Amino acid sequence: MKKVIFLVDMESFYASIEVTRRPEYRGKPLVVSGDPNRRSGVILAASKEAKRFGVKNAERLWEAQQKCSDLIIVPPHMQDYIEVSIEITAILKTYTDLVEPYSIDEQFMDVTHSQQLFGSPHEIAKKVQQDIWKQCGVRARVGIGENKILAKLACDHFAKKNKEGIFELKAEELKETLWPLPVEDLFGVGSQMKRHLYDRGIRTIGQLAATNVEFFKKRWGIHGQVLWMNAHGVDYSPVKLSTHDGQKAIGHGMTLPYDYATKADIHTVLLELCEEVCQRARKNHVHGSTVSLSVSGASYEVRTGFHRQFTMPYATNASLTLYKYVCQLLDQFWDGQPVRRVGVALSKLSDGDAVQLDLFDHEQQQDDRALGEAMDRIKARFGKTALLRASSLLPAGQARERAAKIGGHYK
């Protein structure tokens, strides 16, 4: 039987939930945005009424306000969004057990064997939309394809643009449907890849599809081959329940409340990020051997900053060990310019229950691990701010404020 895969995407997810909570906002231009007095004052979601004014997701709040003077601004309520997302997953599972969350507002479904119970793919899509609307007050768009990439492309470029919110993208019709679109509309083509492709005269998805795959493999390796396969609607990955198992890295980042210009201030937040990363690593019983540091400069006009990584002598999930190597990266690559955003990640993960001891520093390793595990137990019982390092009490510290948030936003 031919596979039938859905990508179910929620329309203006955060904004739709806010309108459901506050019916007086229905029909008005509304955006969900971070604190306008902080760097996080960017648009997370915009209602369709706000989008009619040209408001876009991810643009800065002040830019959106210039487009629409009557814009209603509400802060994000992340816990509510997570709960609704889980509720939507439960709705989808009434049609098939093969449901794979792709993001908080997108989920894949394999309904291949559900057709005998619920009808044709189009009929199932309509029922899914109706159930989500009745139970959650959110409108869903459904992309349909014989694999995940076709379902994703169907949703992003066709279902979102038609009144019904449903579109099936067929592999045998790509020449008429997908290939005329600009190459940047292909999943996996970012701004830098777009520039490379344009420089080579590749402006449409069809032109990319017509190029020999060996060119992409030679120039960009596996990523280039995957782009070529995407253009041809080829995807062998199944819809699976364990999509987030075996993660390759653990990371945290934050946009700072103001420009951090001194190394001491930057060190304060780096230690806090190392604490968060290592706490997650210990919770997942893994440790990592590669540390990455990302730093973004304060200027929007002239981009400064860096992203560098370093392989440590041994794998770890100890906060102070990770912090030591993060500081080394900062010392080596920071240009001294004010910093707007920082991020720390731990990768090359392995089993955390098997520890490779350092020949000369194994006692300190054991002490750091025991301290981290003790702090984890206290925080799990009494809250994230039950124990704080003294540096987090300095003006540059953000640990107390971050403890009240989910995903960088207030609950």
mmCIF file of C-alpha atoms in Angstrom:
data_model
loop_
_atom_site.group_PDB
_atom_site.id
_atom_site.type_symbol
_atom_site.label_atom_id
_atom_site.label_comp_id
_atom_site.label_asym_id
_atom_site.label_seq_id
_atom_site.Cartn_x
_atom_site.Cartn_y
_atom_site.Cartn_z
ATOM 1 C CA MET A 1 0.000 0.000 0.000
ATOM 2 C CA LYS A 2 1.255 3.471 -0.880
ATOM 3 C CA LYS A 3 2.315 5.477 2.157
ATOM 4 C CA VAL A 4 0.175 8.432 3.269
ATOM 5 C CA ILE A 5 1.958 10.909 5.510
ATOM 6 C CA PHE A 6 0.498 14.103 7.007
ATOM 7 C CA LEU A 7 2.263 17.147 8.356
ATOM 8 C CA VAL A 8 -0.235 18.892 10.618
ATOM 9 C CA ASP A 9 0.731 22.510 11.266
ATOM 10 C CA MET A 10 -1.090 24.925 13.594
ATOM 11 C CA GLU A 11 -1.948 28.323 12.170
ATOM 12 C CA SER A 12 -0.355 31.145 14.214
ATOM 13 C CA PHE A 13 -0.183 28.704 17.123
ATOM 14 C CA TYR A 14 0.751 30.980 20.027
ATOM 15 C CA ALA A 15 -1.477 33.805 18.793
ATOM 16 C CA SER A 16 -4.422 31.433 18.254
ATOM 17 C CA ILE A 17 -4.170 30.166 21.826
ATOM 18 C CA GLU A 18 -4.093 33.718 23.181
ATOM 19 C CA VAL A 19 -7.231 34.580 21.199
ATOM 20 C CA THR A 20 -8.922 31.459 22.549
ATOM 21 C CA ARG A 21 -8.051 32.588 26.087
ATOM 22 C CA ARG A 22 -9.207 36.157 25.406
ATOM 23 C CA PRO A 23 -12.126 36.161 22.904
ATOM 24 C CA GLU A 24 -12.181 39.983 22.886
ATOM 25 C CA TYR A 25 -9.007 39.841 20.781
ATOM 26 C CA ARG A 26 -10.679 37.853 17.998
ATOM 27 C CA GLY A 27 -10.497 39.616 14.643
ATOM 28 C CA LYS A 28 -7.867 42.109 15.867
ATOM 29 C CA PRO A 29 -4.174 42.403 14.941
ATOM 30 C CA LEU A 30 -2.352 40.573 17.725
ATOM 31 C CA VAL A 31 1.212 39.416 18.257
ATOM 32 C CA VAL A 32 2.878 37.295 20.883
ATOM 33 C CA SER A 33 6.192 38.909 21.719
ATOM 34 C CA GLY A 34 8.935 38.857 24.288
ATOM 35 C CA ASP A 35 9.485 41.777 26.635
ATOM 36 C CA PRO A 36 9.726 44.944 24.464
ATOM 37 C CA ASN A 37 12.186 46.425 26.963
ATOM 38 C CA ARG A 38 14.590 43.515 26.477
ATOM 39 C CA ARG A 39 16.446 41.988 23.552
ATOM 40 C CA SER A 40 13.787 39.292 23.487
ATOM 41 C CA GLY A 41 11.270 41.797 22.133
ATOM 42 C CA VAL A 42 10.754 39.938 18.852
ATOM 43 C CA ILE A 43 7.590 38.548 17.275
ATOM 44 C CA LEU A 44 7.045 34.903 18.197
ATOM 45 C CA ALA A 45 3.644 34.631 16.491
ATOM 46 C CA ALA A 46 1.266 36.970 14.662
ATOM 47 C CA SER A 47 -2.442 36.597 14.031
ATOM 48 C CA LYS A 48 -3.664 36.596 10.440
ATOM 49 C CA GLU A 49 -5.041 40.123 11.012
ATOM 50 C CA ALA A 50 -1.547 41.311 12.016
ATOM 51 C CA LYS A 51 0.002 39.559 9.030
ATOM 52 C CA ARG A 52 -2.253 41.597 6.725
ATOM 53 C CA PHE A 53 -0.245 44.636 7.845
ATOM 54 C CA GLY A 54 2.977 42.886 6.856
ATOM 55 C CA VAL A 55 3.925 41.786 10.367
ATOM 56 C CA LYS A 56 6.198 38.731 10.264
ATOM 57 C CA ASN A 57 7.411 36.191 12.764
ATOM 58 C CA ALA A 58 10.936 36.782 14.130
ATOM 59 C CA GLU A 59 11.011 40.496 13.303
ATOM 60 C CA ARG A 60 11.668 42.985 16.078
ATOM 61 C CA LEU A 61 8.655 44.311 17.922
ATOM 62 C CA TRP A 62 9.317 47.974 17.181
ATOM 63 C CA GLU A 63 9.381 47.188 13.463
ATOM 64 C CA ALA A 64 5.994 45.495 13.728
ATOM 65 C CA GLN A 65 4.566 48.465 15.637
ATOM 66 C CA GLN A 66 5.613 50.767 12.817
ATOM 67 C CA LYS A 67 3.559 48.653 10.409
ATOM 68 C CA CYS A 68 0.481 48.527 12.651
ATOM 69 C CA SER A 69 -0.097 51.229 15.267
ATOM 70 C CA ASP A 70 -3.064 49.346 16.797
ATOM 71 C CA LEU A 71 -1.101 46.172 17.370
ATOM 72 C CA ILE A 72 -2.153 44.195 20.465
ATOM 73 C CA ILE A 73 0.917 42.821 22.228
ATOM 74 C CA VAL A 74 0.664 39.892 24.629
ATOM 75 C CA PRO A 75 3.528 38.090 26.388
ATOM 76 C CA PRO A 76 4.090 34.391 25.721
ATOM 77 C CA HIS A 77 2.629 31.777 28.087
ATOM 78 C CA MET A 78 4.829 28.819 27.256
ATOM 79 C CA GLN A 79 3.278 26.349 29.673
ATOM 80 C CA ASP A 80 -0.122 26.881 28.041
ATOM 81 C CA TYR A 81 1.343 26.284 24.579
ATOM 82 C CA ILE A 82 3.064 23.084 25.690
ATOM 83 C CA GLU A 83 -0.152 21.765 27.238
ATOM 84 C CA VAL A 84 -2.166 22.487 24.078
ATOM 85 C CA SER A 85 0.526 20.860 21.939
ATOM 86 C CA ILE A 86 0.285 17.709 24.074
ATOM 87 C CA GLU A 87 -3.504 17.805 23.749
ATOM 88 C CA ILE A 88 -3.196 18.012 19.964
ATOM 89 C CA THR A 89 -0.855 15.019 19.974
ATOM 90 C CA ALA A 90 -3.534 13.072 21.857
ATOM 91 C CA ILE A 91 -6.105 14.046 19.201
ATOM 92 C CA LEU A 92 -3.843 12.851 16.396
ATOM 93 C CA LYS A 93 -3.258 9.559 18.170
ATOM 94 C CA THR A 94 -6.966 8.778 17.921
ATOM 95 C CA TYR A 95 -6.336 8.305 14.178
ATOM 96 C CA THR A 96 -2.957 6.531 14.247
ATOM 97 C CA ASP A 97 -0.352 5.434 16.748
ATOM 98 C CA LEU A 98 2.383 6.746 14.426
ATOM 99 C CA VAL A 99 2.560 10.409 15.464
ATOM 100 C CA GLU A 100 5.900 12.213 15.489
ATOM 101 C CA PRO A 101 6.114 15.726 16.993
ATOM 102 C CA TYR A 102 8.327 17.834 14.743
ATOM 103 C CA SER A 103 8.045 21.056 16.724
ATOM 104 C CA ILE A 104 5.643 22.510 19.257
ATOM 105 C CA ASP A 105 3.179 23.370 16.464
ATOM 106 C CA GLU A 106 3.974 20.745 13.790
ATOM 107 C CA GLN A 107 3.465 16.989 13.906
ATOM 108 C CA PHE A 108 3.857 14.181 11.394
ATOM 109 C CA MET A 109 1.260 11.386 11.108
ATOM 110 C CA ASP A 110 1.392 8.125 9.186
ATOM 111 C CA VAL A 111 -2.234 7.354 8.272
ATOM 112 C CA THR A 112 -1.452 4.682 5.688
ATOM 113 C CA HIS A 113 -3.362 1.991 7.561
ATOM 114 C CA SER A 114 -5.985 4.340 9.025
ATOM 115 C CA GLN A 115 -7.868 4.755 5.762
ATOM 116 C CA GLN A 116 -9.965 1.631 6.256
ATOM 117 C CA LEU A 117 -11.311 3.129 9.496
ATOM 118 C CA PHE A 118 -11.535 6.844 8.733
ATOM 119 C CA GLY A 119 -11.784 7.235 4.963
ATOM 120 C CA SER A 120 -9.609 8.799 2.295
ATOM 121 C CA PRO A 121 -6.578 10.970 3.159
ATOM 122 C CA HIS A 122 -8.586 14.114 2.417
ATOM 123 C CA GLU A 123 -11.442 12.953 4.641
ATOM 124 C CA ILE A 124 -9.052 12.151 7.492
ATOM 125 C CA ALA A 125 -7.399 15.565 7.119
ATOM 126 C CA LYS A 126 -10.793 17.292 7.380
ATOM 127 C CA LYS A 127 -11.676 15.303 10.502
ATOM 128 C CA VAL A 128 -8.336 16.138 12.112
ATOM 129 C CA GLN A 129 -8.878 19.843 11.429
ATOM 130 C CA GLN A 130 -12.384 19.723 12.897
ATOM 131 C CA ASP A 131 -11.295 17.888 16.049
ATOM 132 C CA ILE A 132 -8.422 20.294 16.739
ATOM 133 C CA TRP A 133 -10.674 23.302 16.189
ATOM 134 C CA LYS A 134 -13.455 21.974 18.448
ATOM 135 C CA GLN A 135 -11.177 20.911 21.298
ATOM 136 C CA CYS A 136 -8.394 23.514 21.144
ATOM 137 C CA GLY A 137 -9.735 26.481 19.172
ATOM 138 C CA VAL A 138 -6.764 26.323 16.798
ATOM 139 C CA ARG A 139 -6.927 26.011 13.021
ATOM 140 C CA ALA A 140 -4.685 23.360 11.472
ATOM 141 C CA ARG A 141 -3.256 23.064 7.979
ATOM 142 C CA VAL A 142 -2.470 19.605 6.616
ATOM 143 C CA GLY A 143 0.150 18.748 4.026
ATOM 144 C CA ILE A 144 -0.220 15.290 2.476
ATOM 145 C CA GLY A 145 2.450 13.246 0.718
ATOM 146 C CA GLU A 146 3.796 9.753 0.343
ATOM 147 C CA ASN A 147 6.748 10.672 2.588
ATOM 148 C CA LYS A 148 7.718 13.310 5.149
ATOM 149 C CA ILE A 149 9.453 15.760 2.800
ATOM 150 C CA LEU A 150 6.493 15.846 0.408
ATOM 151 C CA ALA A 151 4.099 16.360 3.347
ATOM 152 C CA LYS A 152 6.283 19.172 4.712
ATOM 153 C CA LEU A 153 6.568 20.941 1.355
ATOM 154 C CA ALA A 154 2.842 20.463 0.724
ATOM 155 C CA CYS A 155 2.008 22.125 4.016
ATOM 156 C CA ASP A 156 4.512 24.989 3.848
ATOM 157 C CA HIS A 157 3.921 26.109 0.270
ATOM 158 C CA PHE A 158 0.433 24.998 -0.684
ATOM 159 C CA ALA A 159 -1.855 24.078 2.255
ATOM 160 C CA LYS A 160 -1.030 27.340 4.032
ATOM 161 C CA LYS A 161 -2.057 29.310 0.966
ATOM 162 C CA ASN A 162 -5.408 27.767 0.111
ATOM 163 C CA LYS A 163 -8.694 28.359 1.869
ATOM 164 C CA GLU A 164 -9.265 24.747 2.855
ATOM 165 C CA GLY A 165 -5.839 24.379 4.426
ATOM 166 C CA ILE A 166 -5.267 20.939 2.881
ATOM 167 C CA PHE A 167 -3.006 20.000 -0.032
ATOM 168 C CA GLU A 168 -1.587 16.754 -1.371
ATOM 169 C CA LEU A 169 1.769 17.018 -3.110
ATOM 170 C CA LYS A 170 2.264 14.103 -5.496
ATOM 171 C CA ALA A 171 5.706 12.969 -6.628
ATOM 172 C CA GLU A 172 4.565 12.600 -10.235
ATOM 173 C CA GLU A 173 3.349 16.221 -10.321
ATOM 174 C CA LEU A 174 6.434 17.990 -8.946
ATOM 175 C CA LYS A 175 7.290 19.475 -12.331
ATOM 176 C CA GLU A 176 4.018 21.431 -12.330
ATOM 177 C CA THR A 177 3.732 22.166 -8.595
ATOM 178 C CA LEU A 178 7.052 22.328 -6.772
ATOM 179 C CA TRP A 179 9.719 22.916 -9.366
ATOM 180 C CA PRO A 180 8.598 26.391 -10.495
ATOM 181 C CA LEU A 181 9.089 27.727 -6.923
ATOM 182 C CA PRO A 182 12.235 29.724 -6.036
ATOM 183 C CA VAL A 183 15.068 27.543 -4.755
ATOM 184 C CA GLU A 184 14.979 29.186 -1.313
ATOM 185 C CA ASP A 185 11.547 27.603 -0.801
ATOM 186 C CA LEU A 186 13.127 24.148 -0.741
ATOM 187 C CA PHE A 187 13.437 22.685 2.729
ATOM 188 C CA GLY A 188 17.103 22.846 3.784
ATOM 189 C CA VAL A 189 18.077 25.902 1.713
ATOM 190 C CA GLY A 190 19.055 28.756 4.016
ATOM 191 C CA SER A 191 20.301 32.226 3.167
ATOM 192 C CA GLN A 192 23.914 31.145 2.677
ATOM 193 C CA MET A 193 23.006 28.147 0.522
ATOM 194 C CA LYS A 194 20.662 30.344 -1.496
ATOM 195 C CA ARG A 195 23.565 32.668 -2.252
ATOM 196 C CA HIS A 196 25.786 29.769 -3.338
ATOM 197 C CA LEU A 197 23.060 28.372 -5.601
ATOM 198 C CA TYR A 198 22.237 31.783 -7.120
ATOM 199 C CA ASP A 199 25.929 32.303 -7.883
ATOM 200 C CA ARG A 200 25.781 29.096 -9.919
ATOM 201 C CA GLY A 201 22.660 30.140 -11.807
ATOM 202 C CA ILE A 202 20.324 27.857 -9.850
ATOM 203 C CA ARG A 203 17.268 30.010 -9.102
ATOM 204 C CA THR A 204 14.376 27.534 -8.977
ATOM 205 C CA ILE A 205 13.793 24.153 -7.370
ATOM 206 C CA GLY A 206 13.397 22.727 -10.868
ATOM 207 C CA GLN A 207 16.858 23.938 -11.870
ATOM 208 C CA LEU A 208 18.293 22.321 -8.755
ATOM 209 C CA ALA A 209 16.474 19.068 -9.552
ATOM 210 C CA ALA A 210 17.845 19.109 -13.111
ATOM 211 C CA THR A 211 21.455 19.458 -11.927
ATOM 212 C CA ASN A 212 23.515 16.259 -11.644
ATOM 213 C CA VAL A 213 23.511 14.947 -8.090
ATOM 214 C CA GLU A 214 27.277 14.384 -8.249
ATOM 215 C CA PHE A 215 27.795 18.141 -8.355
ATOM 216 C CA PHE A 216 26.008 18.556 -5.023
ATOM 217 C CA LYS A 217 27.729 15.555 -3.439
ATOM 218 C CA LYS A 218 31.147 16.830 -4.460
ATOM 219 C CA ARG A 219 30.483 20.415 -3.346
ATOM 220 C CA TRP A 220 28.453 19.899 -0.143
ATOM 221 C CA GLY A 221 28.669 16.200 0.664
ATOM 222 C CA ILE A 222 25.690 14.515 2.318
ATOM 223 C CA HIS A 223 23.877 17.830 2.767
ATOM 224 C CA GLY A 224 24.089 18.514 -0.968
ATOM 225 C CA GLN A 225 22.753 15.066 -1.789
ATOM 226 C CA VAL A 226 19.849 15.523 0.635
ATOM 227 C CA LEU A 227 18.946 18.851 -1.018
ATOM 228 C CA TRP A 228 18.865 17.138 -4.410
ATOM 229 C CA MET A 229 16.682 14.358 -2.978
ATOM 230 C CA ASN A 230 14.345 16.933 -1.420
ATOM 231 C CA ALA A 231 13.898 18.575 -4.809
ATOM 232 C CA HIS A 232 12.885 15.186 -6.226
ATOM 233 C CA GLY A 233 10.555 14.445 -3.303
ATOM 234 C CA VAL A 234 12.655 11.525 -2.082
ATOM 235 C CA ASP A 235 12.709 10.771 1.656
ATOM 236 C CA TYR A 236 13.190 7.363 3.261
ATOM 237 C CA SER A 237 12.812 8.413 6.914
ATOM 238 C CA PRO A 238 9.753 6.869 8.588
ATOM 239 C CA VAL A 239 7.357 8.527 11.002
ATOM 240 C CA LYS A 240 8.565 7.190 14.308
ATOM 241 C CA LEU A 241 7.855 7.634 17.996
ATOM 242 C CA SER A 242 11.506 7.846 19.035
ATOM 243 C CA THR A 243 12.484 10.794 16.866
ATOM 244 C CA HIS A 244 14.103 12.681 19.778
ATOM 245 C CA ASP A 245 15.912 9.687 21.249
ATOM 246 C CA GLY A 246 19.684 9.614 21.047
ATOM 247 C CA GLN A 247 20.151 13.378 20.780
ATOM 248 C CA LYS A 248 23.501 14.507 19.433
ATOM 249 C CA ALA A 249 24.016 17.618 21.554
ATOM 250 C CA ILE A 250 22.721 19.504 24.565
ATOM 251 C CA GLY A 251 22.815 23.286 24.459
ATOM 252 C CA HIS A 252 21.431 26.460 25.946
ATOM 253 C CA GLY A 253 21.602 30.063 24.788
ATOM 254 C CA MET A 254 20.273 33.406 25.932
ATOM 255 C CA THR A 255 19.750 36.882 24.568
ATOM 256 C CA LEU A 256 21.168 39.239 27.169
ATOM 257 C CA PRO A 257 19.062 42.004 28.754
ATOM 258 C CA TYR A 258 21.670 44.596 27.766
ATOM 259 C CA ASP A 259 25.025 44.654 26.012
ATOM 260 C CA TYR A 260 27.621 42.832 28.103
ATOM 261 C CA ALA A 261 30.945 44.591 27.564
ATOM 262 C CA THR A 262 33.195 43.126 30.270
ATOM 263 C CA LYS A 263 34.659 39.667 30.480
ATOM 264 C CA ALA A 264 33.510 39.355 34.093
ATOM 265 C CA ASP A 265 29.858 39.881 33.131
ATOM 266 C CA ILE A 266 30.114 37.418 30.248
ATOM 267 C CA HIS A 267 31.762 34.856 32.553
ATOM 268 C CA THR A 268 28.777 35.128 34.907
ATOM 269 C CA VAL A 269 26.221 34.058 32.290
ATOM 270 C CA LEU A 270 28.556 31.475 30.784
ATOM 271 C CA LEU A 271 28.786 29.715 34.138
ATOM 272 C CA GLU A 272 24.993 29.748 34.413
ATOM 273 C CA LEU A 273 24.658 28.250 30.940
ATOM 274 C CA CYS A 274 27.222 25.566 31.768
ATOM 275 C CA GLU A 275 25.164 24.711 34.871
ATOM 276 C CA GLU A 276 22.019 24.291 32.757
ATOM 277 C CA VAL A 277 23.742 22.235 30.070
ATOM 278 C CA CYS A 278 25.422 19.902 32.538
ATOM 279 C CA GLN A 279 22.279 19.492 34.619
ATOM 280 C CA ARG A 280 20.424 18.285 31.509
ATOM 281 C CA ALA A 281 23.330 16.004 30.599
ATOM 282 C CA ARG A 282 23.301 14.421 34.056
ATOM 283 C CA LYS A 283 19.525 14.015 33.918
ATOM 284 C CA ASN A 284 19.879 12.147 30.610
ATOM 285 C CA HIS A 285 22.821 10.094 31.949
ATOM 286 C CA VAL A 286 25.226 11.312 29.289
ATOM 287 C CA HIS A 287 28.412 13.306 29.142
ATOM 288 C CA GLY A 288 30.134 14.976 26.212
ATOM 289 C CA SER A 289 33.647 15.451 24.938
ATOM 290 C CA THR A 290 33.165 18.536 22.722
ATOM 291 C CA VAL A 291 32.185 21.977 23.970
ATOM 292 C CA SER A 292 30.888 24.760 21.698
ATOM 293 C CA LEU A 293 30.645 28.477 22.400
ATOM 294 C CA SER A 294 28.576 30.917 20.324
ATOM 295 C CA VAL A 295 28.833 34.671 20.800
ATOM 296 C CA SER A 296 26.865 37.299 18.871
ATOM 297 C CA GLY A 297 27.849 40.960 18.842
ATOM 298 C CA ALA A 298 25.576 43.786 19.916
ATOM 299 C CA SER A 299 25.252 45.467 16.519
ATOM 300 C CA TYR A 300 22.412 44.499 14.175
ATOM 301 C CA GLU A 301 24.037 46.342 11.279
ATOM 302 C CA VAL A 302 27.581 44.919 11.491
ATOM 303 C CA ARG A 303 27.620 41.288 12.521
ATOM 304 C CA THR A 304 30.369 40.335 14.931
ATOM 305 C CA GLY A 305 30.956 37.333 17.113
ATOM 306 C CA PHE A 306 32.025 33.727 16.598
ATOM 307 C CA HIS A 307 31.118 30.073 16.944
ATOM 308 C CA ARG A 308 33.942 27.785 17.989
ATOM 309 C CA GLN A 309 34.259 24.339 19.506
ATOM 310 C CA PHE A 310 36.929 22.423 21.388
ATOM 311 C CA THR A 311 37.425 18.730 22.119
ATOM 312 C CA MET A 312 38.201 18.282 25.803
ATOM 313 C CA PRO A 313 40.736 15.739 27.085
ATOM 314 C CA TYR A 314 37.902 13.596 28.467
ATOM 315 C CA ALA A 315 34.106 13.509 28.366
ATOM 316 C CA THR A 316 32.347 15.314 31.188
ATOM 317 C CA ASN A 317 29.052 16.591 32.537
ATOM 318 C CA ALA A 318 30.639 18.617 35.349
ATOM 319 C CA SER A 319 29.740 22.306 35.252
ATOM 320 C CA LEU A 320 33.101 23.712 36.350
ATOM 321 C CA THR A 321 35.032 21.526 33.921
ATOM 322 C CA LEU A 322 32.855 22.644 31.026
ATOM 323 C CA TYR A 323 33.090 26.256 32.221
ATOM 324 C CA LYS A 324 36.893 26.108 32.210
ATOM 325 C CA TYR A 325 37.021 25.216 28.520
ATOM 326 C CA VAL A 326 34.251 27.659 27.592
ATOM 327 C CA CYS A 327 36.303 30.453 29.170
ATOM 328 C CA GLN A 328 39.332 29.341 27.169
ATOM 329 C CA LEU A 329 37.321 29.677 23.956
ATOM 330 C CA LEU A 330 36.121 33.130 25.011
ATOM 331 C CA ASP A 331 39.667 34.256 25.824
ATOM 332 C CA GLN A 332 40.936 33.039 22.471
ATOM 333 C CA PHE A 333 38.225 34.289 20.114
ATOM 334 C CA TRP A 334 36.354 37.222 21.690
ATOM 335 C CA ASP A 335 37.244 40.495 20.005
ATOM 336 C CA GLY A 336 36.353 42.648 23.024
ATOM 337 C CA GLN A 337 33.225 44.092 21.375
ATOM 338 C CA PRO A 338 29.924 44.221 23.358
ATOM 339 C CA VAL A 339 27.966 40.982 23.318
ATOM 340 C CA ARG A 340 24.231 40.559 22.684
ATOM 341 C CA ARG A 341 23.774 36.765 22.800
ATOM 342 C CA VAL A 342 25.728 33.758 24.069
ATOM 343 C CA GLY A 343 25.232 30.015 23.774
ATOM 344 C CA VAL A 344 26.964 26.918 25.157
ATOM 345 C CA ALA A 345 26.584 23.344 23.873
ATOM 346 C CA LEU A 346 27.942 19.930 24.779
ATOM 347 C CA SER A 347 28.230 17.361 21.963
ATOM 348 C CA LYS A 348 29.775 13.999 21.063
ATOM 349 C CA LEU A 349 27.640 12.523 23.801
ATOM 350 C CA SER A 350 28.272 9.121 25.350
ATOM 351 C CA ASP A 351 27.051 7.008 28.245
ATOM 352 C CA GLY A 352 27.397 9.034 31.433
ATOM 353 C CA ASP A 353 27.561 6.009 33.685
ATOM 354 C CA ALA A 354 30.961 5.013 32.288
ATOM 355 C CA VAL A 355 33.577 7.596 33.236
ATOM 356 C CA GLN A 356 37.039 7.971 31.721
ATOM 357 C CA LEU A 357 39.161 9.274 34.593
ATOM 358 C CA ASP A 358 41.942 11.741 33.981
ATOM 359 C CA LEU A 359 45.304 10.353 35.118
ATOM 360 C CA PHE A 360 46.322 13.513 36.965
ATOM 361 C CA ASP A 361 42.963 15.022 37.941
ATOM 362 C CA HIS A 362 40.651 12.107 38.709
ATOM 363 C CA GLU A 363 39.919 13.164 42.306
ATOM 364 C CA GLN A 364 38.722 16.588 41.147
ATOM 365 C CA GLN A 365 36.596 14.889 38.477
ATOM 366 C CA GLN A 366 34.888 12.725 41.076
ATOM 367 C CA ASP A 367 34.335 15.696 43.393
ATOM 368 C CA ASP A 368 32.812 17.792 40.583
ATOM 369 C CA ARG A 369 30.488 14.951 39.594
ATOM 370 C CA ALA A 370 29.351 14.332 43.181
ATOM 371 C CA LEU A 371 28.748 18.063 43.716
ATOM 372 C CA GLY A 372 26.701 18.344 40.520
ATOM 373 C CA GLU A 373 24.535 15.356 41.404
ATOM 374 C CA ALA A 374 23.921 16.718 44.909
ATOM 375 C CA MET A 375 22.892 20.112 43.503
ATOM 376 C CA ASP A 376 20.553 18.388 41.051
ATOM 377 C CA ARG A 377 18.777 16.544 43.858
ATOM 378 C CA ILE A 378 18.317 19.717 45.895
ATOM 379 C CA LYS A 379 16.982 21.693 42.914
ATOM 380 C CA ALA A 380 14.636 18.874 41.925
ATOM 381 C CA ARG A 381 13.130 18.891 45.414
ATOM 382 C CA PHE A 382 13.135 22.588 46.315
ATOM 383 C CA GLY A 383 13.219 24.435 42.977
ATOM 384 C CA LYS A 384 15.784 25.761 40.511
ATOM 385 C CA THR A 385 16.756 28.717 42.700
ATOM 386 C CA ALA A 386 17.197 26.689 45.896
ATOM 387 C CA LEU A 387 20.946 26.739 45.204
ATOM 388 C CA LEU A 388 22.714 29.474 43.272
ATOM 389 C CA ARG A 389 26.350 30.261 42.786
ATOM 390 C CA ALA A 390 27.344 33.589 44.296
ATOM 391 C CA SER A 391 28.161 35.007 40.859
ATOM 392 C CA SER A 392 24.490 34.648 39.893
ATOM 393 C CA LEU A 393 23.634 37.269 42.519
ATOM 394 C CA LEU A 394 25.683 39.873 40.656
ATOM 395 C CA PRO A 395 23.868 42.365 38.364
ATOM 396 C CA ALA A 396 24.925 40.353 35.295
ATOM 397 C CA GLY A 397 23.405 37.132 36.653
ATOM 398 C CA GLN A 398 20.285 35.780 34.940
ATOM 399 C CA ALA A 399 19.728 32.468 36.750
ATOM 400 C CA ARG A 400 16.866 33.649 38.950
ATOM 401 C CA GLU A 401 14.953 35.166 36.061
ATOM 402 C CA ARG A 402 15.568 32.167 33.770
ATOM 403 C CA ALA A 403 14.270 29.825 36.487
ATOM 404 C CA ALA A 404 10.820 31.405 36.041
ATOM 405 C CA LYS A 405 10.774 30.740 32.304
ATOM 406 C CA ILE A 406 10.256 27.921 29.825
ATOM 407 C CA GLY A 407 12.264 28.083 26.623
ATOM 408 C CA GLY A 408 13.416 31.593 27.498
ATOM 409 C CA HIS A 409 9.875 32.899 28.081
ATOM 410 C CA TYR A 410 7.701 33.223 31.162
ATOM 411 C CA LYS A 411 5.415 30.300 31.879
#
